[in-house]
Coordinates of C-alpha atoms and ligand atoms in Angstrom, one line a residue:
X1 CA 16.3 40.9 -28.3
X2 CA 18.6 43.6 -29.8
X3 CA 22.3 42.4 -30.1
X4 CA 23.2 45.5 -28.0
X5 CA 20.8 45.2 -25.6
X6 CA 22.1 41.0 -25.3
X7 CA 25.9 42.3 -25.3
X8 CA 24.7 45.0 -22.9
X9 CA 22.9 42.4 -20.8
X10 CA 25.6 39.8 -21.0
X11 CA 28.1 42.5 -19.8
X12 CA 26.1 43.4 -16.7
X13 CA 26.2 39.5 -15.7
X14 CA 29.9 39.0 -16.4
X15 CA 30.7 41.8 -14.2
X16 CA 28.7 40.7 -11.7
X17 CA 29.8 37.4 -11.6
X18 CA 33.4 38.5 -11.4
X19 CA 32.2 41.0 -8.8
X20 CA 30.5 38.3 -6.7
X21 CA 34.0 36.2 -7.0
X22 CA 36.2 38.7 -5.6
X23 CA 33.9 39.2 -2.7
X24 CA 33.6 35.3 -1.9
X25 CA 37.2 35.2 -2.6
X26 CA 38.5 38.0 -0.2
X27 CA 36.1 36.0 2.5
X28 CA 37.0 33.0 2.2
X29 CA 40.8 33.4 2.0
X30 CA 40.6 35.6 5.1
X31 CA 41.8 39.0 3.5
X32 CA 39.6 41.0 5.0
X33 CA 40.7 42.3 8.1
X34 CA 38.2 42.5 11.0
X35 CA 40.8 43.8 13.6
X36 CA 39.7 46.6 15.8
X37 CA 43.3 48.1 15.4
X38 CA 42.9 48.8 11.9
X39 CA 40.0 52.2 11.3
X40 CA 37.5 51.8 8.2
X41 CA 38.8 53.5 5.4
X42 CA 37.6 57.5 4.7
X43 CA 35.3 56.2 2.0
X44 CA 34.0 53.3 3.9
X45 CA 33.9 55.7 7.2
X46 CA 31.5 58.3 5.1
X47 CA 29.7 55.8 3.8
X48 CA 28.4 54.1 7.3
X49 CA 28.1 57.2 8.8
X50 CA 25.7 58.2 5.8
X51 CA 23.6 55.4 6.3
X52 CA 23.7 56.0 10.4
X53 CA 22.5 59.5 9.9
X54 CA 20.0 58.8 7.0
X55 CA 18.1 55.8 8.9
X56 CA 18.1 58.1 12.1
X57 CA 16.1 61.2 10.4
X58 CA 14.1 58.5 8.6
X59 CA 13.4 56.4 11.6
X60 CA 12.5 59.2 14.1
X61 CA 11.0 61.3 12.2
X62 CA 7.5 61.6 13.9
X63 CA 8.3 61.2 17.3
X64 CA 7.7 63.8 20.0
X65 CA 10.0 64.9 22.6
X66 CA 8.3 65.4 26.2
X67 CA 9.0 68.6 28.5
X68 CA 12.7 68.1 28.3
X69 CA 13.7 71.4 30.6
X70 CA 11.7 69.9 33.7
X71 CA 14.5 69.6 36.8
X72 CA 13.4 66.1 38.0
X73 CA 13.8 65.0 34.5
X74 CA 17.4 66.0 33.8
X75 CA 18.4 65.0 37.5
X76 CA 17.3 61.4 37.1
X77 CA 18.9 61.3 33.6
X78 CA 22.2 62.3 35.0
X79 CA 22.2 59.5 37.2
X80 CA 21.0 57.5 34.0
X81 CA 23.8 58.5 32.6
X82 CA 26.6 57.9 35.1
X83 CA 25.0 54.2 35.8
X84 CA 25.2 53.2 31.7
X85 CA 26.3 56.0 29.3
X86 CA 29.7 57.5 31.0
X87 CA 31.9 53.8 30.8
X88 CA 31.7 54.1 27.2
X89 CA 31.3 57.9 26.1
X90 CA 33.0 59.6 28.5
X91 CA 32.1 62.8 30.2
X92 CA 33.2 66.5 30.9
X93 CA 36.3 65.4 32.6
X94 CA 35.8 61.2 32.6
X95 CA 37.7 59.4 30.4
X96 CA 35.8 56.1 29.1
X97 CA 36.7 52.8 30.8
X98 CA 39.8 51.1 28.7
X99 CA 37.0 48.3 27.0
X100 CA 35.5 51.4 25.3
X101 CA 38.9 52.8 24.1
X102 CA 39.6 49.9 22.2
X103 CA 36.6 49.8 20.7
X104 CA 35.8 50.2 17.0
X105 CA 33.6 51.9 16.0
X106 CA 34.8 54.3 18.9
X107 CA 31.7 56.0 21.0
X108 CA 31.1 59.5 20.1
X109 CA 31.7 62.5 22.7
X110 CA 28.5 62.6 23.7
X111 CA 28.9 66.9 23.9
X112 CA 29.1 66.8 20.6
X113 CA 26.0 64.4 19.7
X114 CA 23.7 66.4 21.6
X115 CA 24.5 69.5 19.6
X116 CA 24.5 68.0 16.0
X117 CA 21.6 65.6 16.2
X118 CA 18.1 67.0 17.8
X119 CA 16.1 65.0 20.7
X120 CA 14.1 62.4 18.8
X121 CA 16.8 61.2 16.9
X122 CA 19.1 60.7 20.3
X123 CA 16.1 58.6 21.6
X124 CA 15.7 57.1 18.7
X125 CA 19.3 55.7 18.8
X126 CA 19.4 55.3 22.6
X127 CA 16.1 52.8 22.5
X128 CA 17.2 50.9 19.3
X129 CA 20.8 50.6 19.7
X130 CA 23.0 50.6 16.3
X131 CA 23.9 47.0 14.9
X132 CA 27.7 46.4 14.7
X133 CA 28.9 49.0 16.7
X134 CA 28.6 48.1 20.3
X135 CA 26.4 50.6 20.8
X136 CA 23.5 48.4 23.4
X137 CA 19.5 48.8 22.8
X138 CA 18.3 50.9 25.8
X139 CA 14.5 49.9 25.5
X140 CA 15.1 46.4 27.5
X141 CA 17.1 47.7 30.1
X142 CA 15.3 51.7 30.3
X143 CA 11.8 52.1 30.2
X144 CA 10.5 54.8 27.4
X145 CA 10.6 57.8 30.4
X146 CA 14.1 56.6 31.8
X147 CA 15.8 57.3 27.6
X148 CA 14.1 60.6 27.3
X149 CA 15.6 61.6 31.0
X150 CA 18.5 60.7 29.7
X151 CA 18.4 62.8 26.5
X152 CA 17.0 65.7 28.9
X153 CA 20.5 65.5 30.7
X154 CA 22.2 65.5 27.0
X155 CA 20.5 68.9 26.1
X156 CA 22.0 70.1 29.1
X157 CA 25.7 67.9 28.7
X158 CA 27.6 70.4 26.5
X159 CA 27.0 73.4 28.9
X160 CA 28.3 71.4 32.2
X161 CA 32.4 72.0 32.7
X162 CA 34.3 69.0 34.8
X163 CA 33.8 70.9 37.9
X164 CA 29.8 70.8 37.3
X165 CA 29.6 67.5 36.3
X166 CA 31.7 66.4 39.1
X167 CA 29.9 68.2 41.6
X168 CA 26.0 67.4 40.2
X169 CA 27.3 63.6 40.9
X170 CA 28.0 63.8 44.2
X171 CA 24.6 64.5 45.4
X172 CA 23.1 61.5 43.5
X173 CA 22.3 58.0 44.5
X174 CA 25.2 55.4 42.5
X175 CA 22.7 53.0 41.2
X176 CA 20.3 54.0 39.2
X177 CA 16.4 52.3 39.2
X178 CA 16.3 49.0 37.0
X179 CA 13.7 48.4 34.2
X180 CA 12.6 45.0 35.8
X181 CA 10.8 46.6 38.6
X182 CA 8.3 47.1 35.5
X183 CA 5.0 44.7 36.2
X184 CA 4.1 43.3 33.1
X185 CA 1.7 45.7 30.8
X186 CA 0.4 42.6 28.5
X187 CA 0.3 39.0 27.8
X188 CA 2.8 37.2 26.4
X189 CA 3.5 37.4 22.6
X190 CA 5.7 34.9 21.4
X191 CA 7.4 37.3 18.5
X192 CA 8.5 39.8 21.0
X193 CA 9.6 36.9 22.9
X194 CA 11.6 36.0 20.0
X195 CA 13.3 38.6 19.6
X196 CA 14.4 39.3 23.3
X197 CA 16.6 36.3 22.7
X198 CA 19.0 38.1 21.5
X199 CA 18.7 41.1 23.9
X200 CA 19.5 38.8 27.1
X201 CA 22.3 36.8 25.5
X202 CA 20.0 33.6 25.4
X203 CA 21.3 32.7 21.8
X204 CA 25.1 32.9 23.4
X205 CA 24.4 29.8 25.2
X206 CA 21.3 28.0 23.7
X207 CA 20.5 26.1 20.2
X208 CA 17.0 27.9 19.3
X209 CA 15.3 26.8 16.2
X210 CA 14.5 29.7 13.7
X211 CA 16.5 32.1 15.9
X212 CA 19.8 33.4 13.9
X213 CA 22.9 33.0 15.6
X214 CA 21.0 30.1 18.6
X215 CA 23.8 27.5 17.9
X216 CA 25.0 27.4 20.8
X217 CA 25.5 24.4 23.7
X218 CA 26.7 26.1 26.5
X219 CA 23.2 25.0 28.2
X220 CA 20.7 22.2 27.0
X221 CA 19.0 22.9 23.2
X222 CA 15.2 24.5 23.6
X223 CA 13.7 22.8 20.2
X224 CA 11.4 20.8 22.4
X225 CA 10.6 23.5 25.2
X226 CA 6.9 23.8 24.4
X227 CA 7.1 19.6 24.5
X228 CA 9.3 19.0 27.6
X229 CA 7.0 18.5 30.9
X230 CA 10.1 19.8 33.2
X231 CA 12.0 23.0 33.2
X232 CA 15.9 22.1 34.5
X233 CA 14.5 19.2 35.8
X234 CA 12.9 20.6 38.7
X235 CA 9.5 23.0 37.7
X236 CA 7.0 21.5 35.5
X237 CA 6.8 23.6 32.5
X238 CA 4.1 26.1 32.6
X239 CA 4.1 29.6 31.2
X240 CA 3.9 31.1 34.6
X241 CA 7.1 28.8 36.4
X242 CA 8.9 29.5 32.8
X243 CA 8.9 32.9 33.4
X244 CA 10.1 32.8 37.1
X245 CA 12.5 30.3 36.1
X246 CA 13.9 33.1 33.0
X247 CA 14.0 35.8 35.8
X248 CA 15.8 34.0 38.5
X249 CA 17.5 30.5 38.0
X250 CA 19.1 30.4 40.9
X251 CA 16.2 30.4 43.5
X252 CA 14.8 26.9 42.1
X253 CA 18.4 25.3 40.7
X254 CA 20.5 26.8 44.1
X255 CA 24.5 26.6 41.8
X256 CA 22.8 26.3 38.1
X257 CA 25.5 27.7 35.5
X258 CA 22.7 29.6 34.1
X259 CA 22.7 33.5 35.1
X260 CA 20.2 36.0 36.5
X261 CA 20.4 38.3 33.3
X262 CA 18.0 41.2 34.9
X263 CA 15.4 39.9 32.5
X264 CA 12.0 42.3 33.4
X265 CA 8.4 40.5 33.9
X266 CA 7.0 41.5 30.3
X267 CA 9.7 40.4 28.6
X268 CA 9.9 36.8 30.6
X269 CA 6.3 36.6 30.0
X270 CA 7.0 37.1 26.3
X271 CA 10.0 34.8 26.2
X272 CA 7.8 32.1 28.1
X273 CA 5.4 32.6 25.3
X274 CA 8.0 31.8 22.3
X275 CA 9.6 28.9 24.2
X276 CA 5.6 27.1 24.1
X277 CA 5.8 27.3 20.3
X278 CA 8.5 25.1 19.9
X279 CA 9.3 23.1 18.1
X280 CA 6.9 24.6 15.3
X281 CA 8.0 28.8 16.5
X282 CA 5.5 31.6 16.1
Ligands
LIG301 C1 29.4 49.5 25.5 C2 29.6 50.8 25.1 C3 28.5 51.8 25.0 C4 27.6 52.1 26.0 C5 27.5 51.6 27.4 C6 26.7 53.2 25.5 N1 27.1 53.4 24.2 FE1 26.3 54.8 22.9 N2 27.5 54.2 21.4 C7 28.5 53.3 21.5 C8 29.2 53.1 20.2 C9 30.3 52.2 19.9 C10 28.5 53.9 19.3 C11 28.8 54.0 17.8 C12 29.8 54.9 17.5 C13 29.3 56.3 17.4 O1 28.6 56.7 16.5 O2 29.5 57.0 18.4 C14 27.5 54.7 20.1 C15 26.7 55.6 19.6 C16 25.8 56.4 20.3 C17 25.0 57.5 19.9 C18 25.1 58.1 18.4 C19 26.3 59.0 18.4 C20 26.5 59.7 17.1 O3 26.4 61.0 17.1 O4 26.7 59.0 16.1 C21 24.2 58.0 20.9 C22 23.3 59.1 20.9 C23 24.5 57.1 22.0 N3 25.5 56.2 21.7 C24 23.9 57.3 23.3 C25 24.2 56.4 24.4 C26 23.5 56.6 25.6 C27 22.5 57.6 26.0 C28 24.0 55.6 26.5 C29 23.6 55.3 27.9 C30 22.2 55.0 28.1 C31 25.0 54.9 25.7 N4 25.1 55.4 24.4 C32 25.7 53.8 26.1 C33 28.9 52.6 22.7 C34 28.2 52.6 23.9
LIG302 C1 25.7 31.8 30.1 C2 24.9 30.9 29.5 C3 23.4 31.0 29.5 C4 22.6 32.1 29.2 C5 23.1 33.5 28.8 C6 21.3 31.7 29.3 N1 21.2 30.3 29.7 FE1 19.5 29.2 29.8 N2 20.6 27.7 30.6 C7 22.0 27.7 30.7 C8 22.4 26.5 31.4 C9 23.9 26.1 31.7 C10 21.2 25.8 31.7 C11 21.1 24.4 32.4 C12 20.6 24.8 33.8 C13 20.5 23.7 34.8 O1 19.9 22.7 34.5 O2 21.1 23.9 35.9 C14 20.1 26.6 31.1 C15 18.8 26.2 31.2 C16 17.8 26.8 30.6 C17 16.4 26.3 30.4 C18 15.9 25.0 30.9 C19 16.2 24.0 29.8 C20 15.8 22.6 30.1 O3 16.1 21.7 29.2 O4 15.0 22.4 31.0 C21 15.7 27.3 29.7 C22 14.3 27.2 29.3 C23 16.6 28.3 29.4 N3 17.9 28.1 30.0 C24 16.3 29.5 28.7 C25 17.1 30.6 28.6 C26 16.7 31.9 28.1 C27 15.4 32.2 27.5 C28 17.8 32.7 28.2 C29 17.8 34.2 28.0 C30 16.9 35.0 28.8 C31 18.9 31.9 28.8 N4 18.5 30.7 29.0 C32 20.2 32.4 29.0 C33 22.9 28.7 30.3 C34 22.5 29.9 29.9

């Protein structure tokens, strides 16, 4: 080798390595501050919201938007929107709830998103959800037809005053239709399954081997579920009682500490499906 291209070479690692130290140092003496109270800086601001918008046009590029002036469509999406969207985004004339004004980042004005970004790219974002924000994954909760009702009612957001908005509401049912009404479209498949954990809160409570951030003992570990002959103690443990134990708990355990987390019958088939593969996983 050249001795510029070994100094060259040597000068890359050096700065590396003293790059690499500063990092672990300002982690592991705490100095980074990960309070809510204190914004991103401008540079590090323009920098996520680069990579937001740049992974959105990548992402959704290809996907086509349904009739999204049909009445039915935009009606059902306001309810959508009153029963998931409004606590954290606000509306014409709602302020969010105080959880989302505390929040950082803080959820856009809606009004405004609908303008700037077109209707693939709000679907896009409403079924996949944005890591590190708060912003939730629809697509377990809202079935493909429920998001784009809800970004039919968006197209129409910005043009609605607080009077309008008020006043569409009122005619409305409160509660909008739940995904888990959904029959089950497929077998189980255990990498789906997998990574539903995380979209039901199952890793909050549960040790799960090969599933990041499943450390948890709130309930019992699942690293010998495909093994175990009983569920809880009281169902044998068969695909089909799994997933009517992972949909409602408290029918066969009357008191259990483990919730009814609204989880739909695909996704406890899928679920059911990962849990057999253990302790070896998918
Ligand atoms: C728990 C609070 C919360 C709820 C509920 C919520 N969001 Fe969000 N949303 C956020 C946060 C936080 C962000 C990220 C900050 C930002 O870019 O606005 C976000 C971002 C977005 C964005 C991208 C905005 C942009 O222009 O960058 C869209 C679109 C969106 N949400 C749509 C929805 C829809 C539709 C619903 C209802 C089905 C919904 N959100 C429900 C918190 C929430
Ligand atoms: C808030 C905490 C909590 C959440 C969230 C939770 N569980 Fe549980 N889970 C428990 C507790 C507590 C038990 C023990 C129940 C009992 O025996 O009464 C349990 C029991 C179980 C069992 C039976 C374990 C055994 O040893 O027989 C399975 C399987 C299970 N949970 C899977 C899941 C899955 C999958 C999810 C996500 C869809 C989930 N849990 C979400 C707390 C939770």
């Amino acid at each position: 080798m050249r001795r510029w291209a070994r100094t060259a070479a040597l000068t890359l690692v050096v700065t590396a390595a003293a790059g690499g130290t500063v990092a672990g140092a300002v982690v592991w003496f705490g100095w980074y501050d990960v309070t809510a109270t204190s914004p991103h800086t401008t540079p590090v601001h323009h920098l996520l919201d680069t990579a937001l918008t740049r992974a959105v046009k990548t992402r959704s590029a290809g996907i086509e938007a349904p009739d999204l002036a049909d009445a039915e469509r935009i009606r059902n999406g306001s309810r959508l929107y009153r029963a998931h969207c409004v606590q954290c985004h606000g509306g014409p004339g709602v302020a969010p709830e105080p959880y989302a004004l505390g929040m950082n980042p803080a959820p856009a004005a809606l009004v405004a998103t609908a303008r700037m970004r077109t209707a693939a790219e709000v679907f896009w974002i409403t079924r996949q959800g944005i890591k590190m924000t708060g912003m939730p994954a629809w697509q377990y909760r809202l079935t493909d037809d429920e998001i784009w009702d809800v970004v039919a009612f968006l197209r129409v957001l910005p043009a609605l005053s607080a009077e309008d908005y008020r006043r569409d509401g009122a005619g409305l049912p409160p509660e909008a239709p739940r995904r888990t009404a959904q029959p089950a479209a497929r077998v189980g498949d255990a990498r789906a399954g997998r990574d539903a954990l995380q979209q039901y809160l199952c890793v909050t409570c549960h040790a799960i081997p090969g599933v990041p951030g499943a450390w948890n003992y709130v309930g019992p570990a699942l690293g010998q579920m495909g093994e175990q002959p009983y569920i809880a103690g009281v169902l044998p443990n068969t695909p089909e009682n799994m997933a009517r134990w992972l949909r409602s708990p408290g029918s066969f355990k009357p008191g259990t500490a483990m919730p009814d987390l609204g989880v739909s019958e695909q996704d406890a088939k899928d679920i059911a499906a990962f849990l057999r593969t253990l302790p070896d996983g998918p």
